[in-house]
CSV table of N, CA and C and ligand atoms in Angstrom, one decimal:
chain,number,residue,atom,x,y,z
A,1,MET,N,-21.2,49.3,-11.1
A,1,MET,CA,-21.1,48.8,-12.2
A,1,MET,C,-19.6,49.7,-12.5
A,2,PRO,N,-18.4,48.9,-12.2
A,2,PRO,CA,-17.3,49.7,-12.4
A,2,PRO,C,-16.9,49.5,-14.0
A,3,LEU,N,-16.3,51.0,-13.9
A,3,LEU,CA,-15.4,50.9,-15.3
A,3,LEU,C,-13.8,49.7,-15.4
A,4,PRO,N,-13.7,49.9,-17.0
A,4,PRO,CA,-12.3,48.8,-16.8
A,4,PRO,C,-10.9,48.9,-16.6
A,5,ILE,N,-10.7,50.2,-15.5
A,5,ILE,CA,-9.9,50.6,-14.8
A,5,ILE,C,-9.9,50.1,-13.4
A,6,ALA,N,-11.4,49.7,-12.9
A,6,ALA,CA,-11.2,49.2,-11.4
A,6,ALA,C,-11.2,47.5,-11.7
A,7,HIS,N,-11.3,47.3,-12.9
A,7,HIS,CA,-11.8,45.4,-13.0
A,7,HIS,C,-10.4,45.5,-13.5
A,8,GLY,N,-9.5,45.9,-14.5
A,8,GLY,CA,-8.4,45.5,-14.8
A,8,GLY,C,-7.3,45.6,-13.9
A,9,LEU,N,-7.6,47.2,-12.7
A,9,LEU,CA,-6.9,46.7,-11.5
A,9,LEU,C,-7.0,45.7,-10.6
A,10,THR,N,-8.3,45.5,-10.3
A,10,THR,CA,-8.4,44.2,-9.6
A,10,THR,C,-7.7,42.9,-10.1
A,11,GLY,N,-7.6,42.7,-11.4
A,11,GLY,CA,-7.5,41.1,-12.3
A,11,GLY,C,-5.7,41.1,-12.3
A,12,ALA,N,-5.2,42.4,-12.3
A,12,ALA,CA,-3.6,42.3,-12.4
A,12,ALA,C,-3.6,42.4,-11.0
A,13,GLY,N,-4.1,42.4,-9.9
A,13,GLY,CA,-3.9,42.5,-8.2
A,13,GLY,C,-3.5,41.2,-7.6
A,14,ILE,N,-5.0,40.5,-8.4
A,14,ILE,CA,-5.0,38.7,-8.6
A,14,ILE,C,-3.7,38.3,-8.9
A,15,VAL,N,-3.2,38.5,-10.2
A,15,VAL,CA,-2.4,37.7,-10.5
A,15,VAL,C,-1.2,38.0,-10.1
A,16,ALA,N,-0.8,39.3,-9.9
A,16,ALA,CA,0.2,39.9,-8.7
A,16,ALA,C,0.4,39.0,-7.3
A,17,ALA,N,-0.9,39.2,-7.2
A,17,ALA,CA,-0.7,38.5,-5.5
A,17,ALA,C,-0.1,36.9,-5.7
A,18,LEU,N,-0.7,36.0,-6.7
A,18,LEU,CA,-0.7,35.2,-7.2
A,18,LEU,C,0.7,34.0,-8.0
A,19,HIS,N,0.8,34.9,-9.0
A,19,HIS,CA,2.1,34.4,-9.6
A,19,HIS,C,3.2,34.1,-8.6
A,20,PRO,N,3.5,33.0,-9.5
A,20,PRO,CA,4.8,31.8,-8.9
A,20,PRO,C,6.0,32.8,-9.1
A,21,ASN,N,6.3,33.4,-9.8
A,21,ASN,CA,7.7,34.2,-9.9
A,21,ASN,C,7.8,35.8,-10.1
A,22,PRO,N,7.6,36.6,-9.4
A,22,PRO,CA,7.2,38.1,-9.6
A,22,PRO,C,8.9,38.7,-10.2
A,23,ALA,N,10.0,38.2,-9.9
A,23,ALA,CA,11.2,38.3,-10.8
A,23,ALA,C,11.4,37.8,-12.4
A,24,SER,N,10.2,37.0,-12.8
A,24,SER,CA,10.2,36.4,-14.0
A,24,SER,C,10.1,37.2,-15.1
A,25,ARG,N,10.7,37.3,-16.2
A,25,ARG,CA,10.3,38.3,-17.4
A,25,ARG,C,8.8,38.1,-17.4
A,26,ARG,N,8.1,37.0,-17.4
A,26,ARG,CA,6.8,37.0,-17.5
A,26,ARG,C,5.7,37.7,-16.7
A,27,TYR,N,6.3,38.1,-15.3
A,27,TYR,CA,5.5,38.8,-14.8
A,27,TYR,C,4.8,40.2,-15.2
A,28,GLY,N,5.0,40.7,-15.7
A,28,GLY,CA,4.6,41.8,-16.5
A,28,GLY,C,3.5,41.6,-17.7
A,29,VAL,N,3.9,40.5,-18.5
A,29,VAL,CA,3.0,40.0,-19.4
A,29,VAL,C,1.8,39.4,-18.5
A,30,ALA,N,2.0,38.7,-17.3
A,30,ALA,CA,1.1,37.7,-16.8
A,30,ALA,C,-0.2,39.2,-16.3
A,31,LEU,N,0.4,40.1,-15.6
A,31,LEU,CA,-0.2,41.2,-15.1
A,31,LEU,C,-1.0,41.8,-15.9
A,32,LEU,N,-0.3,42.0,-17.1
A,32,LEU,CA,-1.5,42.4,-18.2
A,32,LEU,C,-2.6,41.9,-18.9
A,33,ALA,N,-2.2,40.4,-18.8
A,33,ALA,CA,-3.4,39.3,-19.0
A,33,ALA,C,-4.2,39.6,-17.9
A,34,GLY,N,-3.5,39.4,-16.8
A,34,GLY,CA,-4.9,39.8,-15.6
A,34,GLY,C,-6.0,40.9,-16.1
A,35,ALA,N,-5.4,41.7,-16.4
A,35,ALA,CA,-5.8,43.0,-16.3
A,35,ALA,C,-6.9,42.8,-17.6
A,36,LEU,N,-6.8,42.5,-18.8
A,36,LEU,CA,-7.2,42.0,-19.8
A,36,LEU,C,-8.6,41.1,-19.4
A,37,LEU,N,-8.3,39.8,-18.8
A,37,LEU,CA,-9.0,39.0,-18.5
A,37,LEU,C,-9.9,39.4,-17.6
A,38,ALA,N,-9.5,40.4,-17.0
A,38,ALA,CA,-10.4,41.4,-15.6
A,38,ALA,C,-11.9,41.8,-16.4
A,39,ASN,N,-11.5,42.2,-17.7
A,39,ASN,CA,-12.1,43.1,-18.4
A,39,ASN,C,-13.1,41.9,-19.6
A,40,ALA,N,-12.8,40.9,-19.7
A,40,ALA,CA,-13.3,39.9,-20.8
A,40,ALA,C,-14.5,39.9,-20.5
A,41,ALA,N,-15.2,39.7,-19.8
A,41,ALA,CA,-16.7,39.4,-19.6
A,41,ALA,C,-17.4,40.4,-19.9
A,42,ASP,N,-17.0,41.6,-20.3
A,42,ASP,CA,-18.0,42.9,-20.9
A,42,ASP,C,-17.8,42.5,-22.3
A,43,LEU,N,-16.9,41.2,-23.2
A,43,LEU,CA,-17.0,41.3,-24.7
A,43,LEU,C,-18.3,40.9,-24.9
A,44,ASP,N,-19.6,40.8,-23.7
A,44,ASP,CA,-20.5,40.4,-24.3
A,44,ASP,C,-21.3,41.4,-25.2
A,45,PHE,N,-20.7,43.0,-25.2
A,45,PHE,CA,-21.2,44.1,-25.6
A,45,PHE,C,-21.3,43.3,-27.2
A,46,ALA,N,-20.4,42.6,-28.0
A,46,ALA,CA,-20.8,42.4,-29.1
A,46,ALA,C,-21.9,41.5,-29.4
A,47,LEU,N,-22.7,40.7,-28.3
A,47,LEU,CA,-23.7,39.8,-28.5
A,47,LEU,C,-24.9,41.1,-28.3
A,48,VAL,N,-24.4,42.2,-27.4
A,48,VAL,CA,-25.5,43.0,-27.7
A,48,VAL,C,-25.7,43.5,-29.0
A,49,TRP,N,-24.7,43.9,-29.6
A,49,TRP,CA,-24.8,44.7,-31.1
A,49,TRP,C,-25.3,43.7,-31.7
A,50,ALA,N,-24.7,42.4,-31.5
A,50,ALA,CA,-25.1,41.2,-33.0
A,50,ALA,C,-26.7,40.8,-32.9
A,51,PHE,N,-27.1,41.0,-31.8
A,51,PHE,CA,-28.3,40.5,-31.2
A,51,PHE,C,-29.3,41.6,-31.0
A,52,HIS,N,-29.1,43.0,-31.2
A,52,HIS,CA,-29.9,43.6,-30.7
A,52,HIS,C,-30.4,44.1,-29.7
A,53,SER,N,-29.7,43.2,-28.7
A,53,SER,CA,-30.9,43.2,-27.6
A,53,SER,C,-29.9,43.4,-26.0
A,54,LYS,N,-30.2,44.2,-25.3
A,54,LYS,CA,-29.4,44.5,-24.2
A,54,LYS,C,-29.3,43.3,-23.2
A,55,ALA,N,-30.3,42.6,-23.6
A,55,ALA,CA,-30.2,41.5,-22.4
A,55,ALA,C,-29.4,40.3,-22.3
A,56,TRP,N,-28.1,40.8,-23.4
A,56,TRP,CA,-26.8,39.6,-23.2
A,56,TRP,C,-26.0,40.5,-22.4
A,57,HIS,N,-26.1,41.6,-22.1
A,57,HIS,CA,-25.0,42.3,-21.1
A,57,HIS,C,-25.5,41.6,-20.1
A,58,ARG,N,-24.2,41.3,-19.0
A,58,ARG,CA,-24.5,40.9,-18.0
A,58,ARG,C,-25.2,39.8,-17.6
A,59,ALA,N,-24.8,38.9,-18.5
A,59,ALA,CA,-25.7,37.6,-18.6
A,59,ALA,C,-24.8,36.7,-18.0
A,60,PHE,N,-24.6,35.4,-19.4
A,60,PHE,CA,-23.7,34.3,-18.9
A,60,PHE,C,-22.2,34.4,-18.8
A,61,THR,N,-21.9,35.4,-19.3
A,61,THR,CA,-20.4,35.7,-19.3
A,61,THR,C,-19.8,36.2,-17.7
A,62,HIS,N,-20.8,36.6,-17.0
A,62,HIS,CA,-20.2,37.3,-15.9
A,62,HIS,C,-20.6,36.0,-14.8
A,63,SER,N,-20.7,35.2,-15.4
A,63,SER,CA,-21.8,33.6,-14.1
A,63,SER,C,-20.4,33.3,-13.5
A,64,LEU,N,-20.5,32.9,-12.1
A,64,LEU,CA,-19.5,32.3,-11.8
A,64,LEU,C,-19.4,30.9,-12.7
A,65,PHE,N,-20.2,30.4,-13.2
A,65,PHE,CA,-20.0,29.0,-14.0
A,65,PHE,C,-18.9,29.1,-14.9
A,66,PHE,N,-19.1,30.1,-15.9
A,66,PHE,CA,-18.6,30.5,-16.9
A,66,PHE,C,-16.9,31.0,-16.8
A,67,ALA,N,-17.2,31.8,-15.1
A,67,ALA,CA,-15.7,32.0,-15.0
A,67,ALA,C,-14.9,30.5,-14.5
A,68,ALA,N,-15.8,29.7,-14.0
A,68,ALA,CA,-15.2,28.2,-13.7
A,68,ALA,C,-14.6,27.8,-14.6
A,69,VAL,N,-15.7,27.6,-16.0
A,69,VAL,CA,-15.0,27.2,-17.3
A,69,VAL,C,-13.9,27.5,-17.8
A,70,VAL,N,-13.8,28.9,-17.7
A,70,VAL,CA,-12.6,29.7,-18.5
A,70,VAL,C,-11.3,29.0,-17.7
A,71,GLY,N,-11.4,29.2,-16.1
A,71,GLY,CA,-10.3,28.5,-15.4
A,71,GLY,C,-10.0,27.4,-15.4
A,72,LEU,N,-10.8,26.4,-16.0
A,72,LEU,CA,-11.1,25.3,-16.1
A,72,LEU,C,-9.7,24.9,-17.5
A,73,LEU,N,-10.4,25.9,-18.7
A,73,LEU,CA,-9.8,25.8,-20.1
A,73,LEU,C,-8.0,26.3,-19.4
A,74,PHE,N,-8.1,27.6,-18.9
A,74,PHE,CA,-6.6,27.9,-18.5
A,74,PHE,C,-6.0,26.7,-17.8
A,75,VAL,N,-6.5,25.6,-17.0
A,75,VAL,CA,-5.9,24.6,-16.4
A,75,VAL,C,-5.4,23.6,-17.8
A,76,ALA,N,-6.0,23.1,-18.8
A,76,ALA,CA,-6.1,22.7,-19.7
A,76,ALA,C,-5.2,22.7,-20.7
A,77,VAL,N,-5.0,24.2,-20.8
A,77,VAL,CA,-3.7,24.5,-21.8
A,77,VAL,C,-2.7,24.4,-21.2
A,78,THR,N,-2.5,25.0,-20.2
A,78,THR,CA,-1.3,25.2,-19.2
A,78,THR,C,-0.8,24.1,-18.9
A,79,GLY,N,-1.1,23.3,-18.2
A,79,GLY,CA,-1.2,22.2,-17.8
A,79,GLY,C,-0.9,22.1,-16.2
A,80,ARG,N,-0.3,21.1,-15.4
A,80,ARG,CA,-0.4,21.0,-13.8
A,80,ARG,C,1.1,21.9,-13.8
A,81,ALA,N,1.9,22.2,-14.4
A,81,ALA,CA,3.0,23.0,-14.9
A,81,ALA,C,3.1,24.5,-14.1
A,82,ARG,N,2.0,25.2,-14.5
A,82,ARG,CA,1.7,26.4,-14.1
A,82,ARG,C,0.1,26.6,-13.7
A,83,LEU,N,0.3,25.3,-13.3
A,83,LEU,CA,-1.7,25.3,-12.3
A,83,LEU,C,-1.6,26.9,-11.7
A,84,ARG,N,-0.9,27.3,-10.7
A,84,ARG,CA,-1.2,28.8,-10.2
A,84,ARG,C,-1.4,29.8,-11.2
A,85,GLU,N,-0.7,29.6,-12.1
A,85,GLU,CA,-0.9,30.9,-13.0
A,85,GLU,C,-2.4,30.7,-13.7
A,86,ALA,N,-2.4,29.5,-14.1
A,86,ALA,CA,-3.9,29.1,-14.7
A,86,ALA,C,-4.8,29.4,-13.5
A,87,VAL,N,-4.5,28.9,-12.2
A,87,VAL,CA,-5.8,29.5,-11.4
A,87,VAL,C,-6.2,31.1,-10.9
A,88,ALA,N,-4.6,31.8,-10.8
A,88,ALA,CA,-4.4,33.0,-10.8
A,88,ALA,C,-5.8,34.3,-12.3
A,89,SER,N,-5.3,33.4,-13.1
A,89,SER,CA,-5.8,33.4,-14.6
A,89,SER,C,-7.6,33.4,-14.1
A,90,GLY,N,-8.1,32.5,-13.9
A,90,GLY,CA,-9.3,32.1,-13.9
A,90,GLY,C,-10.0,33.0,-12.9
A,91,LEU,N,-9.2,33.4,-11.8
A,91,LEU,CA,-9.8,34.6,-10.6
A,91,LEU,C,-9.8,35.6,-11.2
A,92,ALA,N,-8.9,36.1,-12.0
A,92,ALA,CA,-8.9,37.2,-12.7
A,92,ALA,C,-10.6,37.7,-13.5
A,93,PHE,N,-10.1,36.4,-13.5
A,93,PHE,CA,-11.7,36.4,-14.8
A,93,PHE,C,-13.2,36.4,-14.0
A,94,MET,N,-12.8,36.0,-13.3
A,94,MET,CA,-13.9,35.6,-12.1
A,94,MET,C,-14.8,36.5,-11.5
A,95,SER,N,-13.2,37.9,-11.5
A,95,SER,CA,-13.5,39.1,-10.5
A,95,SER,C,-14.4,39.7,-10.9
A,96,HIS,N,-14.4,39.8,-12.4
A,96,HIS,CA,-15.2,40.6,-12.8
A,96,HIS,C,-16.7,40.9,-12.3
A,97,GLY,N,-17.2,39.4,-13.0
A,97,GLY,CA,-18.7,39.2,-12.5
A,97,GLY,C,-18.8,39.2,-10.7
A,98,ALA,N,-17.7,39.5,-9.7
A,98,ALA,CA,-18.0,39.4,-8.4
A,98,ALA,C,-17.8,41.1,-8.3
A,99,LEU,N,-17.2,41.6,-9.0
A,99,LEU,CA,-17.2,43.3,-8.4
A,99,LEU,C,-18.6,44.0,-9.4
A,100,ASP,N,-18.7,43.5,-10.5
A,100,ASP,CA,-20.0,44.1,-10.8
A,100,ASP,C,-21.4,44.0,-9.7
A,101,TRP,N,-21.1,42.5,-9.1
A,101,TRP,CA,-22.3,42.0,-8.2
A,101,TRP,C,-22.3,42.5,-7.1
A,102,LEU,N,-20.8,43.3,-6.7
A,102,LEU,CA,-20.8,44.0,-5.4
A,102,LEU,C,-21.1,45.2,-5.7
A,103,THR,N,-21.1,46.0,-6.5
A,103,THR,CA,-21.1,47.6,-6.4
A,103,THR,C,-22.1,48.0,-7.8
A,104,THR,N,-23.0,47.2,-8.0
A,104,THR,CA,-24.2,47.3,-8.8
A,104,THR,C,-25.1,47.9,-7.8
A,105,ARG,N,-25.9,49.1,-8.4
A,105,ARG,CA,-27.5,49.6,-7.2
A,105,ARG,C,-28.5,50.0,-8.7
A,106,GLU,N,-27.5,50.6,-9.8
A,106,GLU,CA,-28.8,50.7,-10.5
A,106,GLU,C,-28.1,50.0,-12.8
A,107,GLY,N,-29.3,49.8,-13.2
A,107,GLY,CA,-29.2,49.5,-14.5
A,107,GLY,C,-29.4,47.7,-14.5
A,108,GLY,N,-29.6,47.1,-13.4
A,108,GLY,CA,-30.1,45.7,-13.7
A,108,GLY,C,-28.9,44.9,-12.9
A,109,GLY,N,-28.6,44.0,-12.3
A,109,GLY,CA,-27.9,43.0,-11.9
A,109,GLY,C,-27.5,42.3,-13.1
A,110,ILE,N,-26.7,41.0,-12.2
A,110,ILE,CA,-25.8,40.2,-13.4
A,110,ILE,C,-26.3,39.1,-12.8
A,111,GLU,N,-26.4,37.7,-14.0
A,111,GLU,CA,-26.9,36.6,-13.9
A,111,GLU,C,-25.6,35.7,-13.2
A,112,LEU,N,-25.2,36.3,-12.1
A,112,LEU,CA,-24.3,35.3,-11.3
A,112,LEU,C,-24.2,33.9,-11.3
A,113,LEU,N,-25.4,33.2,-11.4
A,113,LEU,CA,-25.6,31.8,-11.0
A,113,LEU,C,-26.2,31.1,-12.4
A,114,TRP,N,-25.8,32.2,-13.5
A,114,TRP,CA,-26.1,31.1,-15.0
A,114,TRP,C,-25.4,29.6,-14.6
A,115,PRO,N,-26.0,28.7,-15.1
A,115,PRO,CA,-27.3,28.3,-15.7
A,115,PRO,C,-28.0,28.1,-15.0
A,116,PHE,N,-28.1,28.3,-13.7
A,116,PHE,CA,-28.8,27.3,-12.6
A,116,PHE,C,-30.2,28.5,-12.2
A,117,SER,N,-29.9,29.7,-12.6
A,117,SER,CA,-30.6,30.6,-12.1
A,117,SER,C,-30.9,31.6,-13.6
A,118,SER,N,-31.5,32.5,-14.2
A,118,SER,CA,-31.2,33.5,-14.7
A,118,SER,C,-31.7,34.7,-14.2
A,119,ALA,N,-31.8,34.4,-13.0
A,119,ALA,CA,-32.3,36.0,-11.6
A,119,ALA,C,-30.7,37.0,-12.2
A,120,ARG,N,-31.5,38.1,-12.2
A,120,ARG,CA,-30.2,39.3,-12.1
A,120,ARG,C,-29.7,39.6,-10.6
A,121,LEU,N,-28.8,39.1,-10.4
A,121,LEU,CA,-28.4,39.4,-8.9
A,121,LEU,C,-27.7,41.0,-8.7
A,122,MET,N,-27.6,41.7,-7.6
A,122,MET,CA,-26.8,43.1,-7.4
A,122,MET,C,-26.4,43.2,-6.0
A,123,LEU,N,-25.6,42.7,-5.4
A,123,LEU,CA,-25.7,42.8,-4.0
A,123,LEU,C,-25.5,44.9,-3.6
A,124,GLY,N,-24.9,45.4,-4.5
A,124,GLY,CA,-25.0,46.8,-4.3
A,124,GLY,C,-24.2,47.4,-3.3
A,125,MET,N,-23.4,46.9,-2.3
A,125,MET,CA,-23.0,47.4,-1.6
A,125,MET,C,-22.4,48.9,-1.4
A,126,TRP,N,-22.1,49.2,-2.2
A,126,TRP,CA,-21.9,50.6,-2.8
A,126,TRP,C,-21.8,51.0,-4.4
A,127,GLY,N,-22.3,51.7,-4.6
A,127,GLY,CA,-22.7,52.1,-6.0
A,127,GLY,C,-21.4,53.0,-6.7
A,128,LEU,N,-21.1,52.2,-7.9
A,128,LEU,CA,-19.3,52.7,-8.4
A,128,LEU,C,-19.6,53.1,-9.8
A,129,SER,N,-19.3,54.0,-10.1
A,129,SER,CA,-19.7,54.5,-11.7
A,129,SER,C,-20.7,54.3,-12.3
A,130,GLU,N,-21.5,54.0,-11.8
A,130,GLU,CA,-23.0,53.7,-12.3
A,130,GLU,C,-23.3,54.3,-13.6
A,131,VAL,N,-24.1,53.5,-14.9
A,131,VAL,CA,-24.3,53.6,-15.7
A,131,VAL,C,-23.8,54.8,-16.2
A,132,PRO,N,-22.4,54.4,-16.8
A,132,PRO,CA,-21.7,55.4,-17.3
A,132,PRO,C,-22.1,56.0,-18.6
A,133,SER,N,-23.2,55.5,-19.0
A,133,SER,CA,-23.4,56.0,-20.6
A,133,SER,C,-24.8,57.3,-21.0
A,134,ARG,N,-25.1,57.4,-19.1
A,134,ARG,CA,-25.7,58.4,-19.0
A,134,ARG,C,-24.6,59.8,-18.5
A,135,LEU,N,-23.5,59.2,-18.4
A,135,LEU,CA,-22.6,60.3,-17.8
A,135,LEU,C,-22.0,61.1,-19.0
A,136,PRO,N,-21.6,62.9,-18.9
A,136,PRO,CA,-21.1,63.5,-19.9
A,136,PRO,C,-19.5,62.7,-19.7
A,137,PRO,N,-18.9,63.2,-20.4
A,137,PRO,CA,-17.8,62.9,-21.0
A,137,PRO,C,-16.8,63.0,-19.6
A,138,SER,N,-16.9,64.2,-19.0
A,138,SER,CA,-16.4,64.5,-18.2
A,138,SER,C,-16.8,63.9,-16.3
A,139,GLY,N,-18.1,63.4,-16.6
A,139,GLY,CA,-18.0,62.4,-15.7
A,139,GLY,C,-17.5,61.3,-15.5
A,140,VAL,N,-17.2,60.9,-16.8
A,140,VAL,CA,-16.5,59.4,-17.1
A,140,VAL,C,-14.9,59.8,-16.5
A,141,LEU,N,-14.5,60.2,-16.7
A,141,LEU,CA,-13.1,60.9,-16.7
A,141,LEU,C,-13.2,61.0,-15.0
A,142,LYS,N,-14.2,61.7,-13.9
A,142,LYS,CA,-13.9,61.5,-13.1
A,142,LYS,C,-14.1,60.2,-12.6
A,143,ALA,N,-15.2,59.3,-13.1
A,143,ALA,CA,-15.2,57.7,-12.4
A,143,ALA,C,-14.2,57.4,-13.0
A,144,LEU,N,-13.4,57.9,-13.7
A,144,LEU,CA,-11.9,56.7,-14.0
A,144,LEU,C,-11.1,57.4,-12.9
A,145,PHE,N,-11.2,58.3,-12.6
A,145,PHE,CA,-10.6,58.7,-11.9
A,145,PHE,C,-10.5,58.5,-10.5
A,146,ILE,N,-11.5,58.2,-10.2
A,146,ILE,CA,-12.0,57.6,-8.7
A,146,ILE,C,-11.8,56.3,-8.4
A,147,GLU,N,-12.3,55.0,-9.7
A,147,GLU,CA,-11.9,53.9,-9.8
A,147,GLU,C,-10.0,53.7,-9.0
A,148,LEU,N,-9.2,54.9,-10.1
A,148,LEU,CA,-7.8,54.6,-9.9
A,148,LEU,C,-7.4,55.2,-8.6
A,149,LEU,N,-7.7,56.2,-8.1
A,149,LEU,CA,-7.8,56.5,-6.5
A,149,LEU,C,-8.2,55.5,-5.5
A,150,ILE,N,-9.2,54.4,-5.7
A,150,ILE,CA,-9.5,53.5,-4.9
A,150,ILE,C,-8.8,52.3,-5.4
A,151,PHE,N,-8.6,51.8,-6.6
A,151,PHE,CA,-8.4,50.7,-6.7
A,151,PHE,C,-6.6,50.6,-7.1
A,152,GLY,N,-6.1,51.7,-7.1
A,152,GLY,CA,-4.8,52.2,-7.4
A,152,GLY,C,-3.9,51.7,-6.2
A,153,PRO,N,-3.9,52.5,-5.0
A,153,PRO,CA,-3.2,51.9,-3.7
A,153,PRO,C,-3.0,50.4,-3.6
A,154,PRO,N,-4.3,49.8,-3.2
A,154,PRO,CA,-4.0,48.2,-3.3
A,154,PRO,C,-3.2,47.4,-4.0
A,155,PHE,N,-3.4,47.6,-5.1
A,155,PHE,CA,-2.2,46.9,-6.5
A,155,PHE,C,-1.1,47.3,-6.4
A,156,ALA,N,-0.9,48.7,-5.8
A,156,ALA,CA,0.8,49.3,-6.1
A,156,ALA,C,1.6,48.2,-4.9
A,157,LEU,N,0.4,48.1,-3.5
A,157,LEU,CA,1.0,47.7,-2.5
A,157,LEU,C,0.9,46.0,-2.6
A,158,ILE,N,0.2,45.4,-3.3
A,158,ILE,CA,0.6,44.2,-3.7
A,158,ILE,C,1.9,43.9,-4.5
A,159,LEU,N,2.0,44.8,-5.6
A,159,LEU,CA,3.4,45.1,-6.6
A,159,LEU,C,4.2,45.2,-5.6
A,160,LEU,N,4.5,45.8,-4.7
A,160,LEU,CA,5.6,46.4,-4.2
A,160,LEU,C,5.9,45.2,-2.6
A,161,LEU,N,4.9,44.7,-2.0
A,161,LEU,CA,5.1,43.4,-1.6
A,161,LEU,C,5.7,42.2,-2.1
A,162,ARG,N,5.5,42.1,-3.1
A,162,ARG,CA,5.6,40.7,-4.0
A,162,ARG,C,6.9,41.0,-4.2
A,163,ARG,N,7.4,42.1,-4.8
A,163,ARG,CA,8.6,42.5,-5.3
A,163,ARG,C,9.9,42.5,-4.1
A,164,ARG,N,9.3,42.7,-3.1
A,164,ARG,CA,10.2,43.1,-1.8
A,164,ARG,C,10.7,41.4,-1.3
A,165,ARG,N,9.2,40.8,-1.6
A,165,ARG,CA,9.4,39.2,-0.7
A,165,ARG,C,10.5,38.6,-2.1
A,166,ALA,N,10.3,38.3,-3.3
A,166,ALA,CA,11.3,38.6,-4.6
A,166,ALA,C,12.9,38.5,-4.1
A,167,SER,N,12.8,39.5,-3.9
A,167,SER,CA,14.4,40.0,-3.7
A,167,SER,C,15.0,39.9,-2.2
B,1,LIG,ZN1,-19.5,43.8,-16.7
């Protein structure tokens, strides 16, 4: 269950790789939006709080279907002129569920196939920042640092390659 660093760098990396114009003024804003979108699925904590049930976490907001709906909304709002940016935004959102699915070994899986199945799935290829609520603050900081070490270099490489290609 990655923390916001891993999700944010993944989403920003997807947008960085697919953005049509890295030299534009909007590039930085698009990267920030990608990082935020990649964390947006965890806004389901508001439902956990509102309905007093942990079952809302990692439910429909983490599904491929919901991510596709979000992507289609971006396409509908931005239109064909910015189709590539809309697709990148949808993929940044989708990366959250995919990363949770890949890296979760504890704490239950995610409803990746909602609304077709409510089974909680997890591939658990490797455990990443598992159950941070059980960690002391120093453990959370360590997990954030490890995520930065893992996800920072690929993100920096994508930025470098895109800037080099743009210039
Ligand atoms: Zn999540």
